[in-house]
mmCIF file with all atom_site columns, C-alpha atoms in Angstrom:
data_model
loop_
_atom_site.group_PDB
_atom_site.id
_atom_site.type_symbol
_atom_site.label_atom_id
_atom_site.label_alt_id
_atom_site.label_comp_id
_atom_site.label_asym_id
_atom_site.label_entity_id
_atom_site.label_seq_id
_atom_site.pdbx_PDB_ins_code
_atom_site.Cartn_x
_atom_site.Cartn_y
_atom_site.Cartn_z
_atom_site.occupancy
_atom_site.B_iso_or_equiv
_atom_site.pdbx_formal_charge
_atom_site.auth_seq_id
_atom_site.auth_comp_id
_atom_site.auth_asym_id
_atom_site.auth_atom_id
_atom_site.pdbx_PDB_model_num
ATOM 1  C CA . GLU A 1 1  ? -85.442 2.557  -42.238 1.00 0.00 ? 16 GLU A CA 1
ATOM 2  C CA . LYS A 1 2  ? -82.926 5.221  -42.211 1.00 0.00 ? 17 LYS A CA 1
ATOM 3  C CA . ASN A 1 3  ? -80.966 5.773  -45.324 1.00 0.00 ? 18 ASN A CA 1
ATOM 4  C CA . SER A 1 4  ? -77.902 5.146  -46.368 1.00 0.00 ? 19 SER A CA 1
ATOM 5  C CA . PHE A 1 5  ? -75.619 7.446  -45.207 1.00 0.00 ? 20 PHE A CA 1
ATOM 6  C CA . TYR A 1 6  ? -77.209 7.529  -41.756 1.00 0.00 ? 21 TYR A CA 1
ATOM 7  C CA . ASN A 1 7  ? -76.590 4.022  -41.858 1.00 0.00 ? 22 ASN A CA 1
ATOM 8  C CA . LEU A 1 8  ? -73.102 4.512  -42.714 1.00 0.00 ? 23 LEU A CA 1
ATOM 9  C CA . PHE A 1 9  ? -72.229 7.025  -40.276 1.00 0.00 ? 24 PHE A CA 1
ATOM 10 C CA . ILE A 1 10 ? -73.569 4.991  -37.242 1.00 0.00 ? 25 ILE A CA 1
ATOM 11 C CA . ASP A 1 11 ? -71.473 1.934  -38.981 1.00 0.00 ? 26 ASP A CA 1
ATOM 12 C CA . LEU A 1 12 ? -68.511 4.648  -38.732 1.00 0.00 ? 27 LEU A CA 1
ATOM 13 C CA . LEU A 1 13 ? -69.281 5.033  -35.095 1.00 0.00 ? 28 LEU A CA 1
ATOM 14 C CA . LYS A 1 14 ? -69.888 1.384  -33.885 1.00 0.00 ? 29 LYS A CA 1
ATOM 15 C CA . GLU A 1 15 ? -65.925 1.020  -35.841 1.00 0.00 ? 30 GLU A CA 1
ATOM 16 C CA . THR A 1 16 ? -64.431 3.843  -33.565 1.00 0.00 ? 31 THR A CA 1
ATOM 17 C CA . LEU A 1 17 ? -66.441 2.974  -30.785 1.00 0.00 ? 32 LEU A CA 1
ATOM 18 C CA . ASP A 1 18 ? -64.579 -0.802 -31.060 1.00 0.00 ? 33 ASP A CA 1
ATOM 19 C CA . ALA A 1 19 ? -61.210 1.252  -31.816 1.00 0.00 ? 34 ALA A CA 1
ATOM 20 C CA . GLU A 1 20 ? -61.257 3.229  -28.716 1.00 0.00 ? 35 GLU A CA 1
ATOM 21 C CA . ASN A 1 21 ? -62.764 0.387  -26.343 1.00 0.00 ? 36 ASN A CA 1
ATOM 22 C CA . GLN A 1 22 ? -59.525 -1.586 -27.890 1.00 0.00 ? 37 GLN A CA 1
ATOM 23 C CA . MET A 1 23 ? -57.461 1.137  -26.658 1.00 0.00 ? 38 MET A CA 1
ATOM 24 C CA . VAL A 1 24 ? -58.414 1.040  -23.500 1.00 0.00 ? 39 VAL A CA 1
ATOM 25 C CA . ALA A 1 25 ? -58.331 -2.871 -22.688 1.00 0.00 ? 40 ALA A CA 1
ATOM 26 C CA . HIS A 1 26 ? -54.336 -2.453 -24.101 1.00 0.00 ? 41 HIS A CA 1
ATOM 27 C CA . LEU A 1 27 ? -52.687 0.878  -23.001 1.00 0.00 ? 42 LEU A CA 1
ATOM 28 C CA . PRO A 1 28 ? -52.466 0.096  -19.665 1.00 0.00 ? 43 PRO A CA 1
ATOM 29 C CA . VAL A 1 29 ? -50.393 -2.920 -20.542 1.00 0.00 ? 44 VAL A CA 1
ATOM 30 C CA . VAL A 1 30 ? -47.963 -0.798 -22.970 1.00 0.00 ? 45 VAL A CA 1
ATOM 31 C CA . ILE A 1 31 ? -48.117 1.532  -19.993 1.00 0.00 ? 46 ILE A CA 1
ATOM 32 C CA . LYS A 1 32 ? -46.894 -0.843 -17.807 1.00 0.00 ? 47 LYS A CA 1
ATOM 33 C CA . ASN A 1 33 ? -44.103 -1.845 -19.779 1.00 0.00 ? 48 ASN A CA 1
ATOM 34 C CA . VAL A 1 34 ? -43.060 1.069  -20.741 1.00 0.00 ? 49 VAL A CA 1
ATOM 35 C CA . ALA A 1 35 ? -39.590 2.002  -18.724 1.00 0.00 ? 50 ALA A CA 1
ATOM 36 C CA . ASN A 1 36 ? -39.589 5.646  -20.281 1.00 0.00 ? 51 ASN A CA 1
ATOM 37 C CA . LYS A 1 37 ? -41.238 8.366  -17.873 1.00 0.00 ? 52 LYS A CA 1
ATOM 38 C CA . ASP A 1 38 ? -42.717 10.778 -20.414 1.00 0.00 ? 53 ASP A CA 1
ATOM 39 C CA . LEU A 1 39 ? -43.552 8.300  -22.226 1.00 0.00 ? 54 LEU A CA 1
ATOM 40 C CA . LYS A 1 40 ? -45.354 6.667  -19.780 1.00 0.00 ? 55 LYS A CA 1
ATOM 41 C CA . GLU A 1 41 ? -47.199 9.940  -18.793 1.00 0.00 ? 56 GLU A CA 1
ATOM 42 C CA . GLY A 1 42 ? -48.221 10.287 -22.307 1.00 0.00 ? 57 GLY A CA 1
ATOM 43 C CA . LEU A 1 43 ? -49.638 7.341  -22.565 1.00 0.00 ? 58 LEU A CA 1
ATOM 44 C CA . SER A 1 44 ? -51.080 7.612  -19.000 1.00 0.00 ? 59 SER A CA 1
ATOM 45 C CA . ALA A 1 45 ? -52.506 10.983 -20.437 1.00 0.00 ? 60 ALA A CA 1
ATOM 46 C CA . HIS A 1 46 ? -53.639 9.587  -24.150 1.00 0.00 ? 61 HIS A CA 1
ATOM 47 C CA . LEU A 1 47 ? -55.523 6.537  -21.570 1.00 0.00 ? 62 LEU A CA 1
ATOM 48 C CA . GLU A 1 48 ? -57.280 9.148  -19.706 1.00 0.00 ? 63 GLU A CA 1
ATOM 49 C CA . GLU A 1 49 ? -57.951 10.820 -22.943 1.00 0.00 ? 64 GLU A CA 1
ATOM 50 C CA . THR A 1 50 ? -59.328 7.930  -24.675 1.00 0.00 ? 65 THR A CA 1
ATOM 51 C CA . LYS A 1 51 ? -61.559 6.742  -21.741 1.00 0.00 ? 66 LYS A CA 1
ATOM 52 C CA . GLN A 1 52 ? -63.489 10.072 -22.258 1.00 0.00 ? 67 GLN A CA 1
ATOM 53 C CA . GLN A 1 53 ? -63.985 9.755  -26.173 1.00 0.00 ? 68 GLN A CA 1
ATOM 54 C CA . VAL A 1 54 ? -65.742 5.829  -25.404 1.00 0.00 ? 69 VAL A CA 1
ATOM 55 C CA . LEU A 1 55 ? -68.268 7.744  -22.868 1.00 0.00 ? 70 LEU A CA 1
ATOM 56 C CA . ARG A 1 56 ? -69.071 10.301 -25.269 1.00 0.00 ? 71 ARG A CA 1
ATOM 57 C CA . LEU A 1 57 ? -69.314 7.879  -28.303 1.00 0.00 ? 72 LEU A CA 1
ATOM 58 C CA . LYS A 1 58 ? -71.768 6.022  -25.814 1.00 0.00 ? 73 LYS A CA 1
ATOM 59 C CA . GLN A 1 59 ? -73.659 9.307  -25.083 1.00 0.00 ? 74 GLN A CA 1
ATOM 60 C CA . ILE A 1 60 ? -73.481 9.646  -29.401 1.00 0.00 ? 75 ILE A CA 1
ATOM 61 C CA . PHE A 1 61 ? -75.418 6.162  -29.590 1.00 0.00 ? 76 PHE A CA 1
ATOM 62 C CA . LYS A 1 62 ? -77.852 6.929  -26.448 1.00 0.00 ? 77 LYS A CA 1
ATOM 63 C CA . SER A 1 63 ? -78.698 10.202 -28.295 1.00 0.00 ? 78 SER A CA 1
ATOM 64 C CA . LEU A 1 64 ? -79.447 8.726  -31.591 1.00 0.00 ? 79 LEU A CA 1
ATOM 65 C CA . ASN A 1 65 ? -81.085 5.348  -29.664 1.00 0.00 ? 80 ASN A CA 1
ATOM 66 C CA . ALA A 1 66 ? -78.994 3.174  -31.802 1.00 0.00 ? 81 ALA A CA 1
ATOM 67 C CA . ASN A 1 67 ? -76.930 0.047  -30.990 1.00 0.00 ? 82 ASN A CA 1
ATOM 68 C CA . PRO A 1 68 ? -73.162 0.527  -30.093 1.00 0.00 ? 83 PRO A CA 1
ATOM 69 C CA . THR A 1 69 ? -72.482 -3.382 -30.553 1.00 0.00 ? 84 THR A CA 1
ATOM 70 C CA . GLY A 1 70 ? -71.914 -4.891 -33.792 1.00 0.00 ? 85 GLY A CA 1
ATOM 71 C CA . ARG A 1 71 ? -69.249 -3.500 -36.103 1.00 0.00 ? 86 ARG A CA 1
ATOM 72 C CA . SER A 1 72 ? -65.222 -4.563 -34.939 1.00 0.00 ? 87 SER A CA 1
ATOM 73 C CA . CYS A 1 73 ? -62.072 -2.324 -35.795 1.00 0.00 ? 88 CYS A CA 1
ATOM 74 C CA . GLN A 1 74 ? -59.895 -4.709 -37.798 1.00 0.00 ? 89 GLN A CA 1
ATOM 75 C CA . ALA A 1 75 ? -57.287 -1.847 -38.273 1.00 0.00 ? 90 ALA A CA 1
ATOM 76 C CA . ILE A 1 76 ? -56.589 -1.381 -34.190 1.00 0.00 ? 91 ILE A CA 1
ATOM 77 C CA . LYS A 1 77 ? -56.833 -5.010 -33.838 1.00 0.00 ? 92 LYS A CA 1
ATOM 78 C CA . GLU A 1 78 ? -54.102 -6.208 -36.797 1.00 0.00 ? 93 GLU A CA 1
ATOM 79 C CA . MET A 1 79 ? -51.776 -2.805 -34.509 1.00 0.00 ? 94 MET A CA 1
ATOM 80 C CA . LEU A 1 80 ? -52.576 -4.013 -31.573 1.00 0.00 ? 95 LEU A CA 1
ATOM 81 C CA . LEU A 1 81 ? -51.425 -7.311 -32.648 1.00 0.00 ? 96 LEU A CA 1
ATOM 82 C CA . GLU A 1 82 ? -47.899 -5.895 -33.390 1.00 0.00 ? 97 GLU A CA 1
#
């Protein structure tokens, strides 16, 4: 069994991955509904960056031989409901 710091690290990575995945799922809807061109471009760029972060997080899980599922980020869920 890995130590508690390792487990905490993995749990935080899982929450981060969930938050990023939620953003990837919801940002396209926000972008579609934004009228301001500059804001739309900024959000589109942020979406692409977020997709890259998801890929990097998946690589980290793979290199650690850890399961990336099992935790959700409640904070981002609440924010996206607003």
